[in-house]
XYZ file of C-alpha atoms in Angstrom:
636
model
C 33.432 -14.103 64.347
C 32.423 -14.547 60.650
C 34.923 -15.817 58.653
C 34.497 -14.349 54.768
C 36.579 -16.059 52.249
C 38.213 -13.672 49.946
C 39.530 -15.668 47.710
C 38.849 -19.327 46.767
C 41.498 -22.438 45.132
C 43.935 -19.805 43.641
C 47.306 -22.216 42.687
C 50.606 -20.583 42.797
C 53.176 -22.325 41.003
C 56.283 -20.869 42.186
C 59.418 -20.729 40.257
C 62.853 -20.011 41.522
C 65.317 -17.292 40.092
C 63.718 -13.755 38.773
C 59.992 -12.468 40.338
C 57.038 -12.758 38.289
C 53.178 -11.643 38.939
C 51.038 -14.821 38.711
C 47.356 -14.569 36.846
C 44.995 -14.631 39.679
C 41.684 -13.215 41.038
C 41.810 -9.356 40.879
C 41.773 -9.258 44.858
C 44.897 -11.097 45.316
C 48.428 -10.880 43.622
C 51.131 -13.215 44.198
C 54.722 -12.976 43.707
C 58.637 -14.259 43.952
C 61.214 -11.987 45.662
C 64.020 -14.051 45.613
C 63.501 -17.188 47.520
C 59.980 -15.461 49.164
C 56.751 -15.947 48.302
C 54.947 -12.604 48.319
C 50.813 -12.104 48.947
C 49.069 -8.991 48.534
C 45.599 -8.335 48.694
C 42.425 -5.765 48.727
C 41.033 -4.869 52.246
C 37.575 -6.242 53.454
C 35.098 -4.057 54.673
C 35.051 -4.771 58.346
C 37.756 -7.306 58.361
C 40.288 -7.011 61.756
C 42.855 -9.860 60.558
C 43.549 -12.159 57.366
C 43.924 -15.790 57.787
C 46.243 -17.164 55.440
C 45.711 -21.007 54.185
C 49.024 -23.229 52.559
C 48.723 -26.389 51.441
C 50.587 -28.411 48.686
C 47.325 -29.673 47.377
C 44.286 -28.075 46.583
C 42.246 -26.601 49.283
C 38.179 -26.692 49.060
C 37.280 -26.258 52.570
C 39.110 -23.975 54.823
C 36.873 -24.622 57.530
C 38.654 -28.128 58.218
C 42.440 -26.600 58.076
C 44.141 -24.454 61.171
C 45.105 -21.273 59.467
C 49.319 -20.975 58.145
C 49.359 -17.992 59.147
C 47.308 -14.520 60.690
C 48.171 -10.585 59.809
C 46.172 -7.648 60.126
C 48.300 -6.684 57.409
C 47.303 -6.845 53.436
C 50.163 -8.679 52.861
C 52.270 -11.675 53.858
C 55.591 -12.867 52.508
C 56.175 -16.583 52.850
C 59.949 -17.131 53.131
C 61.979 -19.533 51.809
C 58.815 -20.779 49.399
C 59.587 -20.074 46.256
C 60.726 -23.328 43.897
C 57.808 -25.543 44.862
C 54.585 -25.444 43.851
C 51.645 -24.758 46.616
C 47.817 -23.745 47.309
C 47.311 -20.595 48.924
C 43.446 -19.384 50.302
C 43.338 -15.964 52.070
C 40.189 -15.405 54.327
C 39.077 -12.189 56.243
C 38.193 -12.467 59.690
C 35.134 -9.941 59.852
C 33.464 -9.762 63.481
C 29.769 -9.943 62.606
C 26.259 -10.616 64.466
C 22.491 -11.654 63.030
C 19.443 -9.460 63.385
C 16.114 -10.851 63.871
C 12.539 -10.072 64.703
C 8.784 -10.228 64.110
C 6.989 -7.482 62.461
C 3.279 -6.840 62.828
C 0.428 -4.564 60.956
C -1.592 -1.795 62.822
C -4.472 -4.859 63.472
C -1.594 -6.550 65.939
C -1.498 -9.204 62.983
C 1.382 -10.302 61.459
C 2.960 -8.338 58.482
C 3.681 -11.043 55.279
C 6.358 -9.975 52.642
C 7.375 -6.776 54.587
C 10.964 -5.780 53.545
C 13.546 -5.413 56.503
C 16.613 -3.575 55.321
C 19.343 -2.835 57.203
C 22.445 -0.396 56.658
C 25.546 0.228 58.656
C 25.380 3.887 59.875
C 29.032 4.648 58.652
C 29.593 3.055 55.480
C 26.234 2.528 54.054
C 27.567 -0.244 51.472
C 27.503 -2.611 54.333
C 23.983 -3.860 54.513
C 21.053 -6.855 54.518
C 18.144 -7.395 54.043
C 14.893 -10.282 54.002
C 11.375 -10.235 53.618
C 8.723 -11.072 56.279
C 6.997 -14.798 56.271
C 3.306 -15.439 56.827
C 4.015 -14.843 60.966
C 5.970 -12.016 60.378
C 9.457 -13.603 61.514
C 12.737 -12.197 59.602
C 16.247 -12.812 59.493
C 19.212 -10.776 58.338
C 22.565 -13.004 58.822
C 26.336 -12.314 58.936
C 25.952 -8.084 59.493
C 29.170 -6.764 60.469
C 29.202 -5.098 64.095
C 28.335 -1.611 64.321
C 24.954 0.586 64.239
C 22.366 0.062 61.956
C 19.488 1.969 60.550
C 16.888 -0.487 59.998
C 13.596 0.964 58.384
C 10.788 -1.389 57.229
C 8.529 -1.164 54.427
C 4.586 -2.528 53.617
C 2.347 -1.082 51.277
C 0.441 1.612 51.763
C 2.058 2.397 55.467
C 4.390 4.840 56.603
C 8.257 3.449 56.570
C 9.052 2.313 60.087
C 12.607 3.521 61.302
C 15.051 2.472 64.504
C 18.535 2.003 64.769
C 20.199 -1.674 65.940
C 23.351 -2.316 67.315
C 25.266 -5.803 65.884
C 27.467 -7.231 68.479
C 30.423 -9.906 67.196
C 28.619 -13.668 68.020
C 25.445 -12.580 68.696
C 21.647 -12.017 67.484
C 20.179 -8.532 67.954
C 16.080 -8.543 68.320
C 13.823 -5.598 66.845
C 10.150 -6.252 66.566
C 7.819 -3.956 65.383
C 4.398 -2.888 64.975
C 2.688 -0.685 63.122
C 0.988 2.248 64.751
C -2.704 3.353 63.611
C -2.209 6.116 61.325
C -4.357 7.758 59.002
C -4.162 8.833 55.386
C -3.383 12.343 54.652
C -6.295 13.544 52.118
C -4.391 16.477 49.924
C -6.023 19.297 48.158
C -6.173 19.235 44.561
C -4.122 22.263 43.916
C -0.638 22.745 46.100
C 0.319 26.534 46.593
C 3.081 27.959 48.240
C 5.744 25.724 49.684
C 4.149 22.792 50.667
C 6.286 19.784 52.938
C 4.897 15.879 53.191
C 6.893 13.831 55.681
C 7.410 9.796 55.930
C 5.129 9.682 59.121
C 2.173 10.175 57.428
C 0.589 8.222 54.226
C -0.640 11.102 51.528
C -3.420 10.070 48.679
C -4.622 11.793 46.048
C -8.679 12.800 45.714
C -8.556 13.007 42.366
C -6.020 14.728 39.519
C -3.645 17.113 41.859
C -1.245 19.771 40.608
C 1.830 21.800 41.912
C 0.950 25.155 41.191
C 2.630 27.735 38.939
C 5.269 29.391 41.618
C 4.661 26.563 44.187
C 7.110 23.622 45.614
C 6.199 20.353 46.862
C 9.146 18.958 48.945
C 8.517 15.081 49.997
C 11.108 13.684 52.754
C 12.368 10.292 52.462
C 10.895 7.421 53.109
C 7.017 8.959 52.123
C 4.185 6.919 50.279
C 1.628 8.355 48.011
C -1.096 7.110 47.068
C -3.523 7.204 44.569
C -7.213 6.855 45.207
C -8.471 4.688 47.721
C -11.670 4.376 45.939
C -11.162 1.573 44.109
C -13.566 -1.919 43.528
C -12.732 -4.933 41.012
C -11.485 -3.399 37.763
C -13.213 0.373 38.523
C -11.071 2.701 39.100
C -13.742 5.392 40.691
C -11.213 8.718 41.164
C -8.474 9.030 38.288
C -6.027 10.141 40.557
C -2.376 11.728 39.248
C 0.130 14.487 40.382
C 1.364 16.921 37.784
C 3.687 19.796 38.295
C 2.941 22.856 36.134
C 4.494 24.933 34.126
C 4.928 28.749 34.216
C 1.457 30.153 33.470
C 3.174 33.848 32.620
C 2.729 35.702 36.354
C 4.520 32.843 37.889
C 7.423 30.699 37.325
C 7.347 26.489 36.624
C 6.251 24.384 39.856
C 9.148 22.391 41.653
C 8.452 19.507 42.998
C 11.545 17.756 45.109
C 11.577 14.287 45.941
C 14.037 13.956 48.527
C 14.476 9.802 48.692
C 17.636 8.359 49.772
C 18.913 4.687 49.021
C 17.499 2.911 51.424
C 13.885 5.222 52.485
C 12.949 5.991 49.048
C 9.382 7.759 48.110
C 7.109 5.313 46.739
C 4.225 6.765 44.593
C 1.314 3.387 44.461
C -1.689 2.406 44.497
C -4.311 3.348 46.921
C -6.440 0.065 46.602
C -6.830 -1.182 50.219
C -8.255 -4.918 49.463
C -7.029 -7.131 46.916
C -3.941 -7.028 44.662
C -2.676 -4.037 43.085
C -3.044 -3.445 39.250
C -1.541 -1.476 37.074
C -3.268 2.014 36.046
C -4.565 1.799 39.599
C -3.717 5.325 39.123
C -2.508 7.917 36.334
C 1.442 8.329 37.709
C 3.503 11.446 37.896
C 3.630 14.257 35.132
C 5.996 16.926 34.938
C 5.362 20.137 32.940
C 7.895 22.902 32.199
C 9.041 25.975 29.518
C 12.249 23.890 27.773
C 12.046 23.604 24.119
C 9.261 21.516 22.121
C 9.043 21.202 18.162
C 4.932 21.412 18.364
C 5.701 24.825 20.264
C 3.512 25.531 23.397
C 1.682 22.650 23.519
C -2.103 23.720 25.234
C -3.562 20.078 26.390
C -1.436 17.239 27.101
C -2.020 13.714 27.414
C -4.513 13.837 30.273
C -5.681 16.991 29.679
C -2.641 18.103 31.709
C -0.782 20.853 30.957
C -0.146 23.467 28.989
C 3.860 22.964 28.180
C 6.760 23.973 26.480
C 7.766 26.469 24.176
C 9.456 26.819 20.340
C 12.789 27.148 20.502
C 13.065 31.204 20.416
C 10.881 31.128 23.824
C 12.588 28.046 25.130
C 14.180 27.892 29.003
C 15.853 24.788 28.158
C 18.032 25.201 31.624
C 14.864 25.868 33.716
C 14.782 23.321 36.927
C 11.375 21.503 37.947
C 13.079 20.156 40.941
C 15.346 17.168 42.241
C 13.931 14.030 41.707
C 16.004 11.578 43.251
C 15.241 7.273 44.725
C 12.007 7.226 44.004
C 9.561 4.141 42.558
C 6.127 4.956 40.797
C 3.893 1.792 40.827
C 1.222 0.499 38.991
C 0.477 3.919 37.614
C -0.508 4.894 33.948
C -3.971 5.120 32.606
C -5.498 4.756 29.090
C -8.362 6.650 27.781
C -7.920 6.053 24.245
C -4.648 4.246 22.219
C -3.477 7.810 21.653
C -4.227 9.471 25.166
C -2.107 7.840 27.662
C -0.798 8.371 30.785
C 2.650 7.248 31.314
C 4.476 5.742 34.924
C 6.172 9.305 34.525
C 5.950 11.614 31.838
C 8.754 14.787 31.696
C 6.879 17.328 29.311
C 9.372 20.287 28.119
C 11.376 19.751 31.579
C 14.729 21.773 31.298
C 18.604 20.570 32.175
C 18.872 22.063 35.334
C 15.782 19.445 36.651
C 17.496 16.340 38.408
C 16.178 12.859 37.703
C 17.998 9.515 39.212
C 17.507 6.315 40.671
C 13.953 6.062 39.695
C 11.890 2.885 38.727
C 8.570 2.730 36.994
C 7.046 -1.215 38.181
C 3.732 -2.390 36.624
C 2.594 0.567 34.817
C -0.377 0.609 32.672
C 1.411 2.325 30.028
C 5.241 3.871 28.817
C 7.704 3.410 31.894
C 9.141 7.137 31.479
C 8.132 9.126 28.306
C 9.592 12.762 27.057
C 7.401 14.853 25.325
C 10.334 17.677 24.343
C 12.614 19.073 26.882
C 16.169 18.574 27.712
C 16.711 17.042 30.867
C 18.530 13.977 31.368
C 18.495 10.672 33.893
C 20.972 8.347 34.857
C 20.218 5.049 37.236
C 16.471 4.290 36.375
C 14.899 0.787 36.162
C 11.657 0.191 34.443
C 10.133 -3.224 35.115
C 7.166 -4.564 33.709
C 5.400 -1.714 31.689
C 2.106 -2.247 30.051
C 3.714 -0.287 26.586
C 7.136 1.371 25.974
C 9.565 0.877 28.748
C 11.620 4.634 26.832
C 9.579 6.291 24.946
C 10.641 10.501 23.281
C 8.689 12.808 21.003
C 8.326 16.531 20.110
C 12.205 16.946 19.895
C 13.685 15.950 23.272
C 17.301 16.327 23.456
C 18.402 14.342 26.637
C 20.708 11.939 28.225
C 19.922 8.430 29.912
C 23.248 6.404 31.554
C 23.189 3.350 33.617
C 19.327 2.236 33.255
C 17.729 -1.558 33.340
C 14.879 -2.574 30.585
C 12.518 -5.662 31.714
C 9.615 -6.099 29.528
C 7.044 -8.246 30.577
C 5.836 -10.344 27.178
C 2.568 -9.704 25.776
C 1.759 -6.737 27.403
C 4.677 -4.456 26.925
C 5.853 -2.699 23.484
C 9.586 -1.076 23.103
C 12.036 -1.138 24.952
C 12.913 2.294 23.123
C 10.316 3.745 21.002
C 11.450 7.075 19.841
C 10.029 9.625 18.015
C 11.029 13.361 16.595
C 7.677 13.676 16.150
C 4.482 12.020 14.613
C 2.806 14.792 12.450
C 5.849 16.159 10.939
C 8.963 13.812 11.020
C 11.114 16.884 10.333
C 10.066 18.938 12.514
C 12.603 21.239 14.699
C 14.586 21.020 17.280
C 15.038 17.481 16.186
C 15.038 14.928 18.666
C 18.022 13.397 19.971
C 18.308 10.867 22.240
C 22.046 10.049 23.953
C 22.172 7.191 25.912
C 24.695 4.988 27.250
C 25.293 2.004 29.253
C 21.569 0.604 29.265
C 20.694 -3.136 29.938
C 17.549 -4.589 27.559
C 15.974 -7.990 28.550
C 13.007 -8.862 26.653
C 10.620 -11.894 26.857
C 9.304 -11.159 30.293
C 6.320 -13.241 30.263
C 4.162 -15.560 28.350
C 4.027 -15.079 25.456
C 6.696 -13.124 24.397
C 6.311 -9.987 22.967
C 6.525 -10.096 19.465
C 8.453 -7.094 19.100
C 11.694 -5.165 18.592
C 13.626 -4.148 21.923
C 14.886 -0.798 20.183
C 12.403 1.133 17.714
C 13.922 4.520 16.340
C 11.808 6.447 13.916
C 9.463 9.099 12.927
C 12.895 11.342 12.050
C 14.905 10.975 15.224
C 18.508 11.342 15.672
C 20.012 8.880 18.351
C 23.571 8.236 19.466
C 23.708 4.916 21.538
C 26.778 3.311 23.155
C 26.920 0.414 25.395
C 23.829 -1.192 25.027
C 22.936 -5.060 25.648
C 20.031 -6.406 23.907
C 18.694 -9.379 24.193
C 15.962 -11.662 24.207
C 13.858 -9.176 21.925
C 10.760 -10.975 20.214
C 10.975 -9.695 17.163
C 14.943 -8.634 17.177
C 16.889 -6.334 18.554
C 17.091 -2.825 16.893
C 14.180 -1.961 14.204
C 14.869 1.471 12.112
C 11.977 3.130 10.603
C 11.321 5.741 8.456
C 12.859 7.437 5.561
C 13.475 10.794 7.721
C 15.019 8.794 10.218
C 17.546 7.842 7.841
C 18.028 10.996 5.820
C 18.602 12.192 10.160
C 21.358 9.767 10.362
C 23.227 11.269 7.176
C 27.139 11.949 8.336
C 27.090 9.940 10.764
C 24.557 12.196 12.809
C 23.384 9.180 14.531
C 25.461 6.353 15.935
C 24.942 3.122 17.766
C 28.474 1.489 18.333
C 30.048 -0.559 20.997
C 27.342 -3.036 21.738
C 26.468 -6.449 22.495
C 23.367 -8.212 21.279
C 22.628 -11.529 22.217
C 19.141 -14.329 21.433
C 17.118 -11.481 19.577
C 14.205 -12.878 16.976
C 12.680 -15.969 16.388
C 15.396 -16.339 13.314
C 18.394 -14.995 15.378
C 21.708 -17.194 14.850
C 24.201 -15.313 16.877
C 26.008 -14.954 13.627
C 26.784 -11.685 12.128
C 28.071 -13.407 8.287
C 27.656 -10.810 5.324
C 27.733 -14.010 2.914
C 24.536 -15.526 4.455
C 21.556 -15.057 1.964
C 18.739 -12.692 2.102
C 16.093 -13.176 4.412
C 18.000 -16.158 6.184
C 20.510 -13.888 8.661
C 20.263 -13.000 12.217
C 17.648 -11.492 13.716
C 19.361 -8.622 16.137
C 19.089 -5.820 13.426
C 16.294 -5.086 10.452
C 15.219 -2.142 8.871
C 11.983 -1.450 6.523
C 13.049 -1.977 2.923
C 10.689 0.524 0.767
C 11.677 3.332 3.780
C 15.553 3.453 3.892
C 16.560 2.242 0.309
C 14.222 4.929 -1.013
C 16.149 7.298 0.162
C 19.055 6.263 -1.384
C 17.012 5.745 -4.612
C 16.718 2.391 -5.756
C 14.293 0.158 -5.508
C 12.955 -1.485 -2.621
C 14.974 -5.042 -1.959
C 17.670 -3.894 -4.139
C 19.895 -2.070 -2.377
C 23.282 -3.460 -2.545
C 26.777 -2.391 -0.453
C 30.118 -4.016 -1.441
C 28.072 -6.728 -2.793
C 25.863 -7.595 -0.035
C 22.160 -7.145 -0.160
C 21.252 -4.506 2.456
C 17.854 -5.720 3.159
C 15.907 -8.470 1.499
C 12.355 -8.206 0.942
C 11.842 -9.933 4.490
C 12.704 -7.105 5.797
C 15.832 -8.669 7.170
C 19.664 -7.370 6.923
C 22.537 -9.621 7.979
C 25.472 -7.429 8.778
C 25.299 -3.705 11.155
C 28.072 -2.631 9.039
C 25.611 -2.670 5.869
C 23.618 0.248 7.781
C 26.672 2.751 7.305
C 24.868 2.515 3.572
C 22.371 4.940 5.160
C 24.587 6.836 6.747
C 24.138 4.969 10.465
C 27.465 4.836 12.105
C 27.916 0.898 13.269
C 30.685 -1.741 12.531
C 31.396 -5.178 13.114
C 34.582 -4.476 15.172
C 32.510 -2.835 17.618
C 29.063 -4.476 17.977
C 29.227 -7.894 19.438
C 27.348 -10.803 19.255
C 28.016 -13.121 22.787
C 26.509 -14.283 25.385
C 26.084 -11.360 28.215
C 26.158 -14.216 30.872
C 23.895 -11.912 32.802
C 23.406 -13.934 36.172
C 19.472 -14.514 36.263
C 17.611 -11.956 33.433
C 14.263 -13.614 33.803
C 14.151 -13.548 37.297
C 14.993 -9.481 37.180
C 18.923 -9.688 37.564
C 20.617 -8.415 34.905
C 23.628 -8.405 36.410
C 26.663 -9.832 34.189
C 28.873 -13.086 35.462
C 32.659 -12.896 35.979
C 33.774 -13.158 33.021
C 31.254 -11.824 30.589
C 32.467 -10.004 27.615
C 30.191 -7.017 28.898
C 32.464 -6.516 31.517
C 35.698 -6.459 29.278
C 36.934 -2.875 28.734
C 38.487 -3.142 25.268
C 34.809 -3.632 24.489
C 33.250 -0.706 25.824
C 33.612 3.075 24.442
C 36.394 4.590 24.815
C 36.185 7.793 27.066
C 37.082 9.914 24.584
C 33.664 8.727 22.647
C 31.574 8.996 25.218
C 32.994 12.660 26.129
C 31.900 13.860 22.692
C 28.601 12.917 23.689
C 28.872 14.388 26.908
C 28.076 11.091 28.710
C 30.602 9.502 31.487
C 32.520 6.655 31.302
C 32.289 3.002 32.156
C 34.572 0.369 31.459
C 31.433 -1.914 31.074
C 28.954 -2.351 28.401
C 25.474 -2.399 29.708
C 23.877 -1.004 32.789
C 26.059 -2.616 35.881
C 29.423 -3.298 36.511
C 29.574 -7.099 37.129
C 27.583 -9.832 39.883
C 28.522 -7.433 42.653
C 27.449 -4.002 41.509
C 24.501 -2.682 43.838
C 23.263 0.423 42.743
C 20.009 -0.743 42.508
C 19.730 -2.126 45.644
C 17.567 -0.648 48.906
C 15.852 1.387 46.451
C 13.970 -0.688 43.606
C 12.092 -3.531 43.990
């Protein structure tokens, strides 16, 4: 048996006469029914009884007491209690066994940092994980009994799969080793319906595309690769895979990527000696017929596709497929500052295309990029991208809920650069960009970027809710451009019920309207000569109940100032705390009990967020407190 405490030191001071509810851990409730003391509690997953723990002083180690009681129940009334004051600890009594094994590579050799991941077969919540050491040993602990699917995961092989049964007291053994396989070479050009499976290992010979009227379906579990051909820093094969648009005879490509939480498809490098890099390979690009302010755009970045279409000609509910748990790694490619590749680039994709639970890691350039379109994502994690981690242009109207932003330092950008679009900052359909519940952590690496987290500009719209931002170089949110402003006009764009936290070099944590010019925080700034000439005075001058919008720094003090420009943002709902996020430079972002991210007055009310069409969270940022796992099995 494993013995899970559910609740730790919780004192109950119990009164006599009427009942009253006690402030205590959200699991556990305690009461007075007359003379009785009255416990109720949340069920454990896995849990067959409840050990109940009284003392009249203050328990810190159950393991040294015999239990006061044992239920089944999730609830026990003490009688006759109630008039003293005592220590209560409940416990659940979950039956539970270790797993254990050694896996090995195809050479018979052992497999280092191979990830072991284990999840119950009937409530997939339950699960554990650990990676391999140098001689291949792992060891997942405390697994509740039942069946497990167990699949493990190495670089460039296919997943390995069994299922493992967890008996209560003991240690289950699964060793494994890989079996030679070889790597599926794939033509350049994919016709018809086309189906890659996790037993083989696919890479790309050089830039490969999803044909007009074809599908690509990948099953869980698969790895791609890019080239193979790869020595030192030359990259020998630029290697990507696009999906194309219509090309008039034949409808958009679909490509469906058909991961699953715990045997996602991993697109990676090919490189079979040394460390991966990042632009090992050029990433994923998706082409389709939604809407796109340039109009049908003939080359794309890459010389991929053509795309798009003006708004008359626009099939802005067109699907290019489900793309669902899926990682692309050290992709992206640069040819020139202006011709990138991105991790994954959506080009005029339409609503009806599905995008979730997707991380871009170590790309060489934006983590996910929109050139136009209307499709939407929710659950993505970009770690460690070599530019922008967000990045929209050419009049993309789209959604983004519950996503992670780690920049890496020096070598990333944004964590939202946004664009309507370059040439013309006008230009129609005007971007848009609704997003909500997004986590920022700058300041990934040495030294820190010297840059704003969140850069909207060039004449787009944006309508933001939930955000927290912290640790940006620069500061937090930087508004450019005079369209962007004249964009914002009515409250067109909005960025409300946020929390910013350690932004800029200058940043005091202090939102004070009285502080001087140039001297205030550093979470929000916007380009003096740019906005104020659009409400015509000079640049510097600008003043709003008194205040000085922005000083000649560049600097402003207060959010609230910004409604002077027509940007929708107060005080009463923009925050400046401490996220307590448990470990954001190690990669969890994660808030603490107790973090005023996870308080609901602080968050959007539902009826905001349904204007927007975006759902609701109680929670500002991207999880739902130290527990939330969404990310988990999935992302690395």
């Amino acid at each position: 048996m494993r013995i899970r405490r559910l609740l730790v030191l919780l004192m109950s001071m119990v009164m006599t006469s009427a009942a009253f509810a006690i402030d205590a851990p959200e699991d556990l409730t305690i009461a007075v029914n007359g003379n009785d003391v009255v416990l109720r509690w949340q069920g454990v997953a896995g849990a067959t009884e409840y050990n109940v723990y009284k003392e009249t002083s203050e328990i810190t180690d159950v393991n040294l007491l015999f239990p006061f009681a044992t239920t089944n129940a999730l609830t026990f009334t003490d009688n006759n209690s109630a008039g003293n004051q005592f220590y209560y600890v409940v416990t659940a009594v979950v039956p539970a066994g270790d797993l254990s094994g050694v896996i090995n590579d195809t050479s018979n050799t052992a497999a280092n940092n191979a990830l072991v991941f284990a999840s119950k077969l009937d409530d997939p919540s339950i699960f554990g994980l650990d990676y391999t050491d140098a001689n291949g040993n792992y060891l997942i602990e405390g697994l509740p009994v039942g069946t497990y699917e167990v699949c493990v995961y190495l670089l460039n092989r296919p997943v390995g799969v069994t299922s493992v049964v967890i008996n209560d007291g003991g240690i289950s053994n699964w060793n494994y080793t890989w079996p030679a396989f070889s790597r599926t070479i794939v033509p350049t050009v994919l016709n018809g319906v086309v189906n890659w499976t996790n037993d083989q290992v696919y890479e790309l010979a050089g830039p490969t595309s999803v044909a007009p009227g074809a599908t690509l379906n990948i099953e869980e579990g698969t790895t791609i690769n890019g080239s193979s051909s790869i020595s030192g820093d030359t990259v020998n094969v630029l290697t990507f895979l696009e999906v194309e648009a219509s090309d008039g005879a034949n409808p958009n490509g679909v490509l469906n990527i058909n991961g699953s939480q715990h045997k996602p498809v991993v697109f990676t490098s090919g490189r079979l000696t040394g460390t991966p890099r990042d632009g090992d390979w050029g990433g994923l690009i998706i082409s389709g017929d939604a809407q796109n302010n340039r109009g049908r755009v003939a080359v794309g970045e890459g010389n991929t596709g053509p795309f798009g279409n003006a708004l008359a000609n626009a099939q802005n509910a067109q699907s290019s497929g489900s793309h669902r748990y899926f990682r692309v790694e050290f992709g992206g490619f640069k040819f020139t500052p202006t011709n990138e590749l991105n991790s994954l680039a959506y080009q005029a994709v339409g609503s009806g295309t599905t995008c979730e639970y997707y991380q871009a890691i170590n790309g060489a350039d934006d983590g996910i990029e929109f050139f136009g379109g209307t499709n939407s994502c929710n659950h993505i994690i970009i770690t460690n991208s070599g530019d922008d981690a967000i990045d929209w242009t050419d009049g993309w109207e789209g959604r983004i809920w519950n996503a992670v932003v780690y920049t890496r330092g020096a070598a990333s950008d944004k964590g939202i650069e946004a664009d309507n679009l370059e040439a013309d900052n006008n230009a129609t359909p005007r971007a848009n960009g609704v997003l909500s519940n997004i986590t920022f952590v700058g300041h990934q690496g040495s030294p820190a970027a010297a840059t704003d987290l969140l850069n909207p500009r060039r004449g787009t719209k944006f309508n933001w809710f939930n955000f927290i931002v912290t640790l940006g170089g620069a500061g937090g949110i930087d508004m450019d451009n005079s369209a962007t402003a004249t964009a914002a006009a009515g409250g067109a764009s909005r960025f409300d019920y946020s929390l910013f936290w350690d932004n800029g070099a200058a940043a005091t944590e202090v939102i004070d309207p009285n502080t001087g010019a140039g001297i205030g925080d550093g979470h929000f700034r916007c380009e003096d000569a740019e906005w104020d000439n659009v409400n015509g005075v000079p640049a510097g001058g600008m003043t709003l109940n008194g205040h000085i919008l922005a000083a000649p720094t560049g600097w402003t003090q207060n959010i609230s100032n910004f409604r002077g420009t027509g940007f929708v943002g107060t005080n009463a709902t923009t925050i400046i705390a401490n996220p307590l996020l448990s470990d954001p430079t190690n990669y969890d972002a994660r808030p603490l009990t107790g973090s005023p991210a996870l308080n609901a007055a602080n968050a959007a009310p539902a009826a905001v967020l349904a204007t927007y069409s975006l759902p609701y969270a109680p929670y500002i940022g991207a999880f739902n407190g130290p527990n939330d796992s969404w990310h988990v099995g999935w992302s690395r």
